[in-house]
Amino acid sequence: MEIALSICRFDPEKDSGPFFQEYKVTVKSTQTVLDALMLAWQQDPSLSFRRSCRSAICGSCAMRINSRPALACQTLIAKATEDGETIVLEPLPHFRQLKDLVVDFDPFFESLKSAVPWIVLRNDYDGCMAPDIARELEDPATCILCGICRAECDDAGDIKPAGLIKTLRFARDPRDALGEHRLRLLEVPLEILRLFIRNLPEMCPKGITMREDVAGDVPDRDKGTKPA
Amino acid sequence: MIVHEVLVVGGGLAGLMAALSISDKTDAAVLSKIYPTRSHSGAAQGGFNAVLGRNDSIEAHVFDTVKGSDYLGDQDAIEVLCSDGPEIILELEKMGVPWTRSADGGLAQRSLGGAGFPRACFAADFSGHVVLHTLYEQVLRRGVKIYPERHLLELLVEDERVAGALVYDLASARIDVIRAKQVILATGGYGRAFLKTTNAHANTGDGMAIAYRAGAVLSDMEFVQFHPTTLYGTNILVSEAARGEGGYLVNTEGERFMARYAPGKMELAPRDVVSRAIFKEIKDGRGFNGHYIHLDLTHLGEALVADRLPQVRDLAIRYAGVDPARMPMPIEPAQHYSMGGVRTDILGETTVSGLLAAGEVANVSVHGANRLGGNSLLETVVFGRRAGKRAEDLAKNQPWPHLSAGTVTRALERWEVALSPRSGARGTGDSTFDIRRELTSLMTDQVGVFRIGSELEDAVARIRELQVRYRRLPPSYGVQPFNYALIDYLEVGYLLELSELIAAGALARTESRGAHYRLDYPQRDDEMWLHHTFARLRDGCPEFSSGQVKITRYEPRERGY
């Protein structure tokens, strides 16, 4: 099928502001927006966008697709053309546009650091962990740092989503010495935290799901089992 | 000018592990063409082999690996790989890797191909991803300097030793000079030389080609791994874990055909054996629609598929429109991994002074003619760590290598010309896109699972023609921020250079061993070919020679599964 991509172009060295440019490409409905972009790029090699894995695990190709932040490689053409044959592609909102669909990711990666984004190993950790506890760490560990949850939050300045998911994941890790103290270090009101967790599966391309009851419900580490 | 005692090029598992194994006393930095967490290590699904089980043994892991390599692996390196495995897995555990656990709270292990024991530690089917992110966390903890979106252009060599690197900054479109005492390459493979590949767009063999240009020996480039199970059409990886958890390979007659090829190991035979079997079935008319076979997980039950293979399930639903818990997946083999690479010793040193390598870019050689599933992730951390430690040891005891202003200026001037759009060359109608398309089709069609002399000869000739066309092309749009066309131009150059070595090596090797299968020479020939293929650049052309295989304990035997 022939579809149109309407792509937000901007080259700060030449353009006074962003503008949209249209490309026509022929793709199958089972292909992805990234496949379509690769074809547009071959028509116009000056087009800039990040990509790598094309299987939703590297997080490079996050962008705004028909007004919603999403991974280009994870969005099928069939879905993106549900409301018409033109797919509108823009840079991720709340990130600074550097060129075309490329945005500045340095502040996002920098924001991780405020969260102590590494494990602080307990002295008495004996190397064992119950399978169901380990299972619970898995989901937040699938975070690919794509920036989409940051792009979805209008007031995310304070909560720094990248570090937040790491915090919640480590807070539940029985190996971690900081444990639930991590939540206090975040200085994010619990209500906001719960709201973020509630909205996460909907916006996250990995569908990360976590229990909402974050505080006071960290696994009982001495027994290595979940609290009742 | 930027200065670091050790420069690690590549931010995947091997690169980050190398950086982490360098102490705070030595100044090290990581350079990566993408953000480190975007590295293709993150796409690895199945697991890390390491002997942890009471009934398993290091000897068994060594033997499985030697046999899997079709006796081309260097056994001293394989012993290092297997012996260092258990300790390093537990080290990763203490760094916070969320491994999947067994009922007793220890690390769960699963079976992967060619192994005599369930030996792969894993985190569902996100094994590479969770370890990549854990190492990234540790790199943040240590405050290691990271340069993302920087492309290595050239290794600066003075007095036959590496003294630094030229680096292109994608964002500023600037060429930087980085002085270093030691450079570690951890840049991964060249999967994108093939049309059908599981590899990411970024996997274009940059480090391998740049090392080759700097005079390093590349080894065993003709040995290319084709993964048996990739989604038909997109070639997105379906982990060997899908068979490790009990999946069946089935043809149009509903037959588990592996019984005819590897009755002992069935679906868990090594990848070279399974990929050949699948293509044979398709060729003999037992493929679906003539193109693919089925990987069937439906008998495993939805709970197991959801628990152990959640990513495989998501990928299959999205990219093949099939829920593997309910329907068999359409699959075909595709390029997956490079056994060959920059030749190193067991400390990670290459044949060029000041240059080390680890991971897929390197050939140490633990995989020989065929890699076993679960051994590449292990290799990245074991040899990444060794390369980091070795680089620090070397850097500690050495003065800054001489790097003359003349060498730097000449290199900068050369790149300035090379990267400028040249007038007059446009309008020929040729493009890097065309060259890439022709090259990758050629590699998949003629340098794939089944090879034959006449086609390889033709492939070598056509690759050389493509090289000539490439040299006439100007880069697109020159030096500008985020000019991906310029990166494409560089990458196509690397792929052309490496493809010639792959095809020429395959043409020269008149035997079948591991992943290299010659229809016109279907037998392994230890008398003539039990040796490594070395390639180095001499006067602008590849020069081939042979290198001895290190055999410590296991004499070559017939390899059956």
PDB file of N, CA and C in Angstrom, chain B residues 306-380:
ATOM      1  N   ALA B 306       4.407 -17.581  28.776  1.00  0.00           N
ATOM      2  CA  ALA B 306       4.329 -16.238  29.358  1.00  0.00           C
ATOM      3  C   ALA B 306       5.436 -16.014  30.389  1.00  0.00           C
ATOM      4  N   ASP B 307       5.786 -17.052  31.114  1.00  0.00           N
ATOM      5  CA  ASP B 307       6.746 -16.922  32.202  1.00  0.00           C
ATOM      6  C   ASP B 307       8.191 -16.904  31.694  1.00  0.00           C
ATOM      7  N   ARG B 308       8.507 -17.822  30.797  1.00  0.00           N
ATOM      8  CA  ARG B 308       9.891 -17.999  30.389  1.00  0.00           C
ATOM      9  C   ARG B 308      10.234 -17.316  29.064  1.00  0.00           C
ATOM     10  N   LEU B 309       9.225 -17.081  28.228  1.00  0.00           N
ATOM     11  CA  LEU B 309       9.494 -16.543  26.882  1.00  0.00           C
ATOM     12  C   LEU B 309       8.612 -15.330  26.573  1.00  0.00           C
ATOM     13  N   PRO B 310       8.492 -14.402  27.527  1.00  0.00           N
ATOM     14  CA  PRO B 310       7.559 -13.283  27.289  1.00  0.00           C
ATOM     15  C   PRO B 310       7.949 -12.413  26.105  1.00  0.00           C
ATOM     16  N   GLN B 311       9.254 -12.213  25.901  1.00  0.00           N
ATOM     17  CA  GLN B 311       9.674 -11.353  24.803  1.00  0.00           C
ATOM     18  C   GLN B 311       9.440 -12.036  23.460  1.00  0.00           C
ATOM     19  N   VAL B 312       9.786 -13.321  23.395  1.00  0.00           N
ATOM     20  CA  VAL B 312       9.546 -14.080  22.164  1.00  0.00           C
ATOM     21  C   VAL B 312       8.065 -13.998  21.806  1.00  0.00           C
ATOM     22  N   ARG B 313       7.220 -14.125  22.831  1.00  0.00           N
ATOM     23  CA  ARG B 313       5.792 -14.080  22.577  1.00  0.00           C
ATOM     24  C   ARG B 313       5.375 -12.718  22.024  1.00  0.00           C
ATOM     25  N   ASP B 314       5.819 -11.657  22.682  1.00  0.00           N
ATOM     26  CA  ASP B 314       5.487 -10.310  22.202  1.00  0.00           C
ATOM     27  C   ASP B 314       5.952 -10.088  20.772  1.00  0.00           C
ATOM     28  N   LEU B 315       7.195 -10.501  20.509  1.00  0.00           N
ATOM     29  CA  LEU B 315       7.775 -10.274  19.179  1.00  0.00           C
ATOM     30  C   LEU B 315       6.981 -11.030  18.123  1.00  0.00           C
ATOM     31  N   ALA B 316       6.631 -12.285  18.424  1.00  0.00           N
ATOM     32  CA  ALA B 316       5.913 -13.096  17.442  1.00  0.00           C
ATOM     33  C   ALA B 316       4.518 -12.534  17.191  1.00  0.00           C
ATOM     34  N   ILE B 317       3.858 -12.088  18.256  1.00  0.00           N
ATOM     35  CA  ILE B 317       2.513 -11.528  18.091  1.00  0.00           C
ATOM     36  C   ILE B 317       2.589 -10.276  17.222  1.00  0.00           C
ATOM     37  N   ARG B 318       3.552  -9.421  17.534  1.00  0.00           N
ATOM     38  CA  ARG B 318       3.614  -8.145  16.825  1.00  0.00           C
ATOM     39  C   ARG B 318       4.128  -8.280  15.392  1.00  0.00           C
ATOM     40  N   TYR B 319       5.233  -9.019  15.244  1.00  0.00           N
ATOM     41  CA  TYR B 319       5.901  -8.995  13.941  1.00  0.00           C
ATOM     42  C   TYR B 319       5.528 -10.159  13.029  1.00  0.00           C
ATOM     43  N   ALA B 320       4.886 -11.194  13.597  1.00  0.00           N
ATOM     44  CA  ALA B 320       4.455 -12.295  12.727  1.00  0.00           C
ATOM     45  C   ALA B 320       2.961 -12.537  12.849  1.00  0.00           C
ATOM     46  N   GLY B 321       2.305 -11.814  13.725  1.00  0.00           N
ATOM     47  CA  GLY B 321       0.861 -11.954  13.879  1.00  0.00           C
ATOM     48  C   GLY B 321       0.440 -13.301  14.443  1.00  0.00           C
ATOM     49  N   VAL B 322       1.340 -13.924  15.214  1.00  0.00           N
ATOM     50  CA  VAL B 322       1.076 -15.274  15.715  1.00  0.00           C
ATOM     51  C   VAL B 322       1.362 -15.308  17.216  1.00  0.00           C
ATOM     52  N   ASP B 323       0.417 -15.792  18.012  1.00  0.00           N
ATOM     53  CA  ASP B 323       0.692 -16.003  19.427  1.00  0.00           C
ATOM     54  C   ASP B 323       1.255 -17.413  19.594  1.00  0.00           C
ATOM     55  N   PRO B 324       2.552 -17.514  19.937  1.00  0.00           N
ATOM     56  CA  PRO B 324       3.186 -18.828  19.971  1.00  0.00           C
ATOM     57  C   PRO B 324       2.610 -19.773  21.023  1.00  0.00           C
ATOM     58  N   ALA B 325       1.862 -19.241  21.974  1.00  0.00           N
ATOM     59  CA  ALA B 325       1.208 -20.136  22.930  1.00  0.00           C
ATOM     60  C   ALA B 325       0.050 -20.877  22.265  1.00  0.00           C
ATOM     61  N   ARG B 326      -0.432 -20.332  21.134  1.00  0.00           N
ATOM     62  CA  ARG B 326      -1.594 -20.931  20.466  1.00  0.00           C
ATOM     63  C   ARG B 326      -1.320 -21.458  19.065  1.00  0.00           C
ATOM     64  N   MET B 327      -0.323 -20.848  18.399  1.00  0.00           N
ATOM     65  CA  MET B 327      -0.063 -21.222  16.996  1.00  0.00           C
ATOM     66  C   MET B 327       1.440 -21.371  16.792  1.00  0.00           C
ATOM     67  N   PRO B 328       1.845 -22.261  15.898  1.00  0.00           N
ATOM     68  CA  PRO B 328       3.284 -22.358  15.611  1.00  0.00           C
ATOM     69  C   PRO B 328       3.784 -21.090  14.919  1.00  0.00           C
ATOM     70  N   MET B 329       5.067 -20.770  15.156  1.00  0.00           N
ATOM     71  CA  MET B 329       5.649 -19.571  14.543  1.00  0.00           C
ATOM     72  C   MET B 329       6.314 -19.929  13.213  1.00  0.00           C
ATOM     73  N   PRO B 330       6.164 -19.068  12.181  1.00  0.00           N
ATOM     74  CA  PRO B 330       6.880 -19.277  10.921  1.00  0.00           C
ATOM     75  C   PRO B 330       8.325 -18.802  11.068  1.00  0.00           C
ATOM     76  N   ILE B 331       9.264 -19.679  10.825  1.00  0.00           N
ATOM     77  CA  ILE B 331      10.653 -19.265  11.046  1.00  0.00           C
ATOM     78  C   ILE B 331      11.574 -19.693   9.897  1.00  0.00           C
ATOM     79  N   GLU B 332      12.653 -18.947   9.752  1.00  0.00           N
ATOM     80  CA  GLU B 332      13.683 -19.260   8.765  1.00  0.00           C
ATOM     81  C   GLU B 332      15.036 -18.875   9.366  1.00  0.00           C
ATOM     82  N   PRO B 333      16.123 -19.543   8.953  1.00  0.00           N
ATOM     83  CA  PRO B 333      17.454 -19.152   9.447  1.00  0.00           C
ATOM     84  C   PRO B 333      17.898 -17.811   8.856  1.00  0.00           C
ATOM     85  N   ALA B 334      18.717 -17.092   9.604  1.00  0.00           N
ATOM     86  CA  ALA B 334      19.284 -15.827   9.109  1.00  0.00           C
ATOM     87  C   ALA B 334      20.618 -15.576   9.820  1.00  0.00           C
ATOM     88  N   GLN B 335      21.433 -14.740   9.182  1.00  0.00           N
ATOM     89  CA  GLN B 335      22.742 -14.417   9.778  1.00  0.00           C
ATOM     90  C   GLN B 335      22.531 -13.908  11.203  1.00  0.00           C
ATOM     91  N   HIS B 336      23.426 -14.304  12.101  1.00  0.00           N
ATOM     92  CA  HIS B 336      23.225 -13.939  13.500  1.00  0.00           C
ATOM     93  C   HIS B 336      24.507 -13.474  14.186  1.00  0.00           C
ATOM     94  N   TYR B 337      25.646 -14.098  13.844  1.00  0.00           N
ATOM     95  CA  TYR B 337      26.840 -13.876  14.660  1.00  0.00           C
ATOM     96  C   TYR B 337      28.083 -14.133  13.823  1.00  0.00           C
ATOM     97  N   SER B 338      29.149 -13.417  14.187  1.00  0.00           N
ATOM     98  CA  SER B 338      30.422 -13.605  13.497  1.00  0.00           C
ATOM     99  C   SER B 338      31.388 -14.365  14.393  1.00  0.00           C
ATOM    100  N   MET B 339      31.723 -15.574  13.995  1.00  0.00           N
ATOM    101  CA  MET B 339      32.752 -16.288  14.766  1.00  0.00           C
ATOM    102  C   MET B 339      34.109 -15.619  14.570  1.00  0.00           C
ATOM    103  N   GLY B 340      34.344 -15.135  13.362  1.00  0.00           N
ATOM    104  CA  GLY B 340      35.624 -14.499  13.056  1.00  0.00           C
ATOM    105  C   GLY B 340      35.718 -13.108  13.644  1.00  0.00           C
ATOM    106  N   GLY B 341      36.909 -12.544  13.554  1.00  0.00           N
ATOM    107  CA  GLY B 341      37.097 -11.189  14.061  1.00  0.00           C
ATOM    108  C   GLY B 341      38.560 -10.857  14.218  1.00  0.00           C
ATOM    109  N   VAL B 342      38.806  -9.808  15.022  1.00  0.00           N
ATOM    110  CA  VAL B 342      40.179  -9.361  15.230  1.00  0.00           C
ATOM    111  C   VAL B 342      40.884 -10.383  16.117  1.00  0.00           C
ATOM    112  N   ARG B 343      41.942 -10.944  15.601  1.00  0.00           N
ATOM    113  CA  ARG B 343      42.648 -11.991  16.323  1.00  0.00           C
ATOM    114  C   ARG B 343      43.227 -11.452  17.630  1.00  0.00           C
ATOM    115  N   THR B 344      42.961 -12.149  18.721  1.00  0.00           N
ATOM    116  CA  THR B 344      43.559 -11.754  20.000  1.00  0.00           C
ATOM    117  C   THR B 344      44.130 -12.982  20.704  1.00  0.00           C
ATOM    118  N   ASP B 345      44.993 -12.713  21.674  1.00  0.00           N
ATOM    119  CA  ASP B 345      45.433 -13.791  22.561  1.00  0.00           C
ATOM    120  C   ASP B 345      44.470 -13.863  23.746  1.00  0.00           C
ATOM    121  N   ILE B 346      44.756 -14.732  24.706  1.00  0.00           N
ATOM    122  CA  ILE B 346      43.768 -14.907  25.780  1.00  0.00           C
ATOM    123  C   ILE B 346      43.743 -13.749  26.777  1.00  0.00           C
ATOM    124  N   LEU B 347      44.624 -12.793  26.603  1.00  0.00           N
ATOM    125  CA  LEU B 347      44.569 -11.584  27.428  1.00  0.00           C
ATOM    126  C   LEU B 347      43.806 -10.465  26.723  1.00  0.00           C
ATOM    127  N   GLY B 348      43.476 -10.688  25.467  1.00  0.00           N
ATOM    128  CA  GLY B 348      42.746  -9.674  24.710  1.00  0.00           C
ATOM    129  C   GLY B 348      43.608  -8.837  23.791  1.00  0.00           C
ATOM    130  N   GLU B 349      44.912  -9.096  23.764  1.00  0.00           N
ATOM    131  CA  GLU B 349      45.782  -8.291  22.913  1.00  0.00           C
ATOM    132  C   GLU B 349      45.692  -8.738  21.452  1.00  0.00           C
ATOM    133  N   THR B 350      45.643  -7.766  20.555  1.00  0.00           N
ATOM    134  CA  THR B 350      45.621  -8.069  19.131  1.00  0.00           C
ATOM    135  C   THR B 350      47.061  -8.139  18.618  1.00  0.00           C
ATOM    136  N   THR B 351      47.216  -8.244  17.317  1.00  0.00           N
ATOM    137  CA  THR B 351      48.565  -8.296  16.740  1.00  0.00           C
ATOM    138  C   THR B 351      49.180  -6.900  16.597  1.00  0.00           C
ATOM    139  N   VAL B 352      48.400  -5.863  16.920  1.00  0.00           N
ATOM    140  CA  VAL B 352      48.932  -4.502  16.865  1.00  0.00           C
ATOM    141  C   VAL B 352      49.145  -4.012  18.293  1.00  0.00           C
ATOM    142  N   SER B 353      50.307  -3.525  18.571  1.00  0.00           N
ATOM    143  CA  SER B 353      50.641  -3.043  19.905  1.00  0.00           C
ATOM    144  C   SER B 353      49.714  -1.891  20.296  1.00  0.00           C
ATOM    145  N   GLY B 354      49.218  -1.927  21.529  1.00  0.00           N
ATOM    146  CA  GLY B 354      48.328  -0.863  21.999  1.00  0.00           C
ATOM    147  C   GLY B 354      46.869  -1.072  21.646  1.00  0.00           C
ATOM    148  N   LEU B 355      46.561  -2.170  20.986  1.00  0.00           N
ATOM    149  CA  LEU B 355      45.177  -2.432  20.572  1.00  0.00           C
ATOM    150  C   LEU B 355      44.710  -3.768  21.136  1.00  0.00           C
ATOM    151  N   LEU B 356      43.597  -3.737  21.871  1.00  0.00           N
ATOM    152  CA  LEU B 356      42.992  -4.963  22.386  1.00  0.00           C
ATOM    153  C   LEU B 356      41.591  -5.097  21.806  1.00  0.00           C
ATOM    154  N   ALA B 357      41.014  -6.283  21.961  1.00  0.00           N
ATOM    155  CA  ALA B 357      39.650  -6.483  21.460  1.00  0.00           C
ATOM    156  C   ALA B 357      38.967  -7.555  22.294  1.00  0.00           C
ATOM    157  N   ALA B 358      37.640  -7.424  22.437  1.00  0.00           N
ATOM    158  CA  ALA B 358      36.866  -8.411  23.197  1.00  0.00           C
ATOM    159  C   ALA B 358      35.430  -8.444  22.703  1.00  0.00           C
ATOM    160  N   GLY B 359      34.821  -9.619  22.822  1.00  0.00           N
ATOM    161  CA  GLY B 359      33.434  -9.783  22.394  1.00  0.00           C
ATOM    162  C   GLY B 359      33.370 -10.212  20.936  1.00  0.00           C
ATOM    163  N   GLU B 360      32.234  -9.909  20.299  1.00  0.00           N
ATOM    164  CA  GLU B 360      32.031 -10.410  18.937  1.00  0.00           C
ATOM    165  C   GLU B 360      33.056  -9.846  17.951  1.00  0.00           C
ATOM    166  N   VAL B 361      33.548  -8.646  18.192  1.00  0.00           N
ATOM    167  CA  VAL B 361      34.544  -8.066  17.275  1.00  0.00           C
ATOM    168  C   VAL B 361      35.817  -8.897  17.260  1.00  0.00           C
ATOM    169  N   ALA B 362      36.067  -9.627  18.354  1.00  0.00           N
ATOM    170  CA  ALA B 362      37.329 -10.350  18.509  1.00  0.00           C
ATOM    171  C   ALA B 362      37.202 -11.802  18.070  1.00  0.00           C
ATOM    172  N   ASN B 363      38.354 -12.388  17.794  1.00  0.00           N
ATOM    173  CA  ASN B 363      38.435 -13.826  17.565  1.00  0.00           C
ATOM    174  C   ASN B 363      39.545 -14.334  18.451  1.00  0.00           C
ATOM    175  N   VAL B 364      39.159 -14.980  19.551  1.00  0.00           N
ATOM    176  CA  VAL B 364      40.162 -15.311  20.580  1.00  0.00           C
ATOM    177  C   VAL B 364      40.682 -16.761  20.491  1.00  0.00           C
ATOM    178  N   SER B 365      40.221 -17.750  19.968  1.00  0.00           N
ATOM    179  CA  SER B 365      38.981 -18.084  19.358  1.00  0.00           C
ATOM    180  C   SER B 365      38.283 -19.141  20.203  1.00  0.00           C
ATOM    181  N   VAL B 366      37.191 -18.735  20.856  1.00  0.00           N
ATOM    182  CA  VAL B 366      36.464 -19.715  21.667  1.00  0.00           C
ATOM    183  C   VAL B 366      35.350 -20.415  20.895  1.00  0.00           C
ATOM    184  N   HIS B 367      34.961 -19.877  19.751  1.00  0.00           N
ATOM    185  CA  HIS B 367      33.834 -20.462  19.036  1.00  0.00           C
ATOM    186  C   HIS B 367      34.249 -21.283  17.825  1.00  0.00           C
ATOM    187  N   GLY B 368      35.495 -21.122  17.392  1.00  0.00           N
ATOM    188  CA  GLY B 368      35.976 -21.892  16.255  1.00  0.00           C
ATOM    189  C   GLY B 368      35.079 -21.739  15.048  1.00  0.00           C
ATOM    190  N   ALA B 369      34.583 -22.873  14.550  1.00  0.00           N
ATOM    191  CA  ALA B 369      33.789 -22.855  13.326  1.00  0.00           C
ATOM    192  C   ALA B 369      32.300 -22.723  13.596  1.00  0.00           C
ATOM    193  N   ASN B 370      31.910 -22.818  14.857  1.00  0.00           N
ATOM    194  CA  ASN B 370      30.494 -22.683  15.205  1.00  0.00           C
ATOM    195  C   ASN B 370      30.346 -22.383  16.688  1.00  0.00           C
ATOM    196  N   ARG B 371      29.601 -21.326  16.995  1.00  0.00           N
ATOM    197  CA  ARG B 371      29.408 -20.935  18.394  1.00  0.00           C
ATOM    198  C   ARG B 371      28.188 -21.627  18.982  1.00  0.00           C
ATOM    199  N   LEU B 372      28.305 -22.019  20.236  1.00  0.00           N
ATOM    200  CA  LEU B 372      27.149 -22.568  20.943  1.00  0.00           C
ATOM    201  C   LEU B 372      26.337 -21.429  21.562  1.00  0.00           C
ATOM    202  N   GLY B 373      25.016 -21.606  21.597  1.00  0.00           N
ATOM    203  CA  GLY B 373      24.145 -20.646  22.256  1.00  0.00           C
ATOM    204  C   GLY B 373      24.559 -20.491  23.713  1.00  0.00           C
ATOM    205  N   GLY B 374      24.571 -19.256  24.214  1.00  0.00           N
ATOM    206  CA  GLY B 374      24.946 -19.008  25.604  1.00  0.00           C
ATOM    207  C   GLY B 374      26.418 -18.758  25.805  1.00  0.00           C
ATOM    208  N   ASN B 375      27.227 -19.038  24.777  1.00  0.00           N
ATOM    209  CA  ASN B 375      28.668 -18.806  24.934  1.00  0.00           C
ATOM    210  C   ASN B 375      29.109 -17.407  24.516  1.00  0.00           C
ATOM    211  N   SER B 376      28.295 -16.712  23.725  1.00  0.00           N
ATOM    212  CA  SER B 376      28.754 -15.379  23.304  1.00  0.00           C
ATOM    213  C   SER B 376      28.559 -14.370  24.425  1.00  0.00           C
ATOM    214  N   LEU B 377      27.432 -14.454  25.131  1.00  0.00           N
ATOM    215  CA  LEU B 377      27.248 -13.540  26.256  1.00  0.00           C
ATOM    216  C   LEU B 377      28.332 -13.796  27.288  1.00  0.00           C
ATOM    217  N   LEU B 378      28.617 -15.072  27.522  1.00  0.00           N
ATOM    218  CA  LEU B 378      29.690 -15.397  28.468  1.00  0.00           C
ATOM    219  C   LEU B 378      31.020 -14.820  27.990  1.00  0.00           C
ATOM    220  N   GLU B 379      31.284 -14.973  26.699  1.00  0.00           N
ATOM    221  CA  GLU B 379      32.544 -14.451  26.154  1.00  0.00           C
ATOM    222  C   GLU B 379      32.673 -12.939  26.382  1.00  0.00           C
ATOM    223  N   THR B 380      31.572 -12.209  26.196  1.00  0.00           N
ATOM    224  CA  THR B 380      31.659 -10.746  26.337  1.00  0.00           C
ATOM    225  C   THR B 380      32.137 -10.355  27.732  1.00  0.00           C
TER     226      THR B 380
END
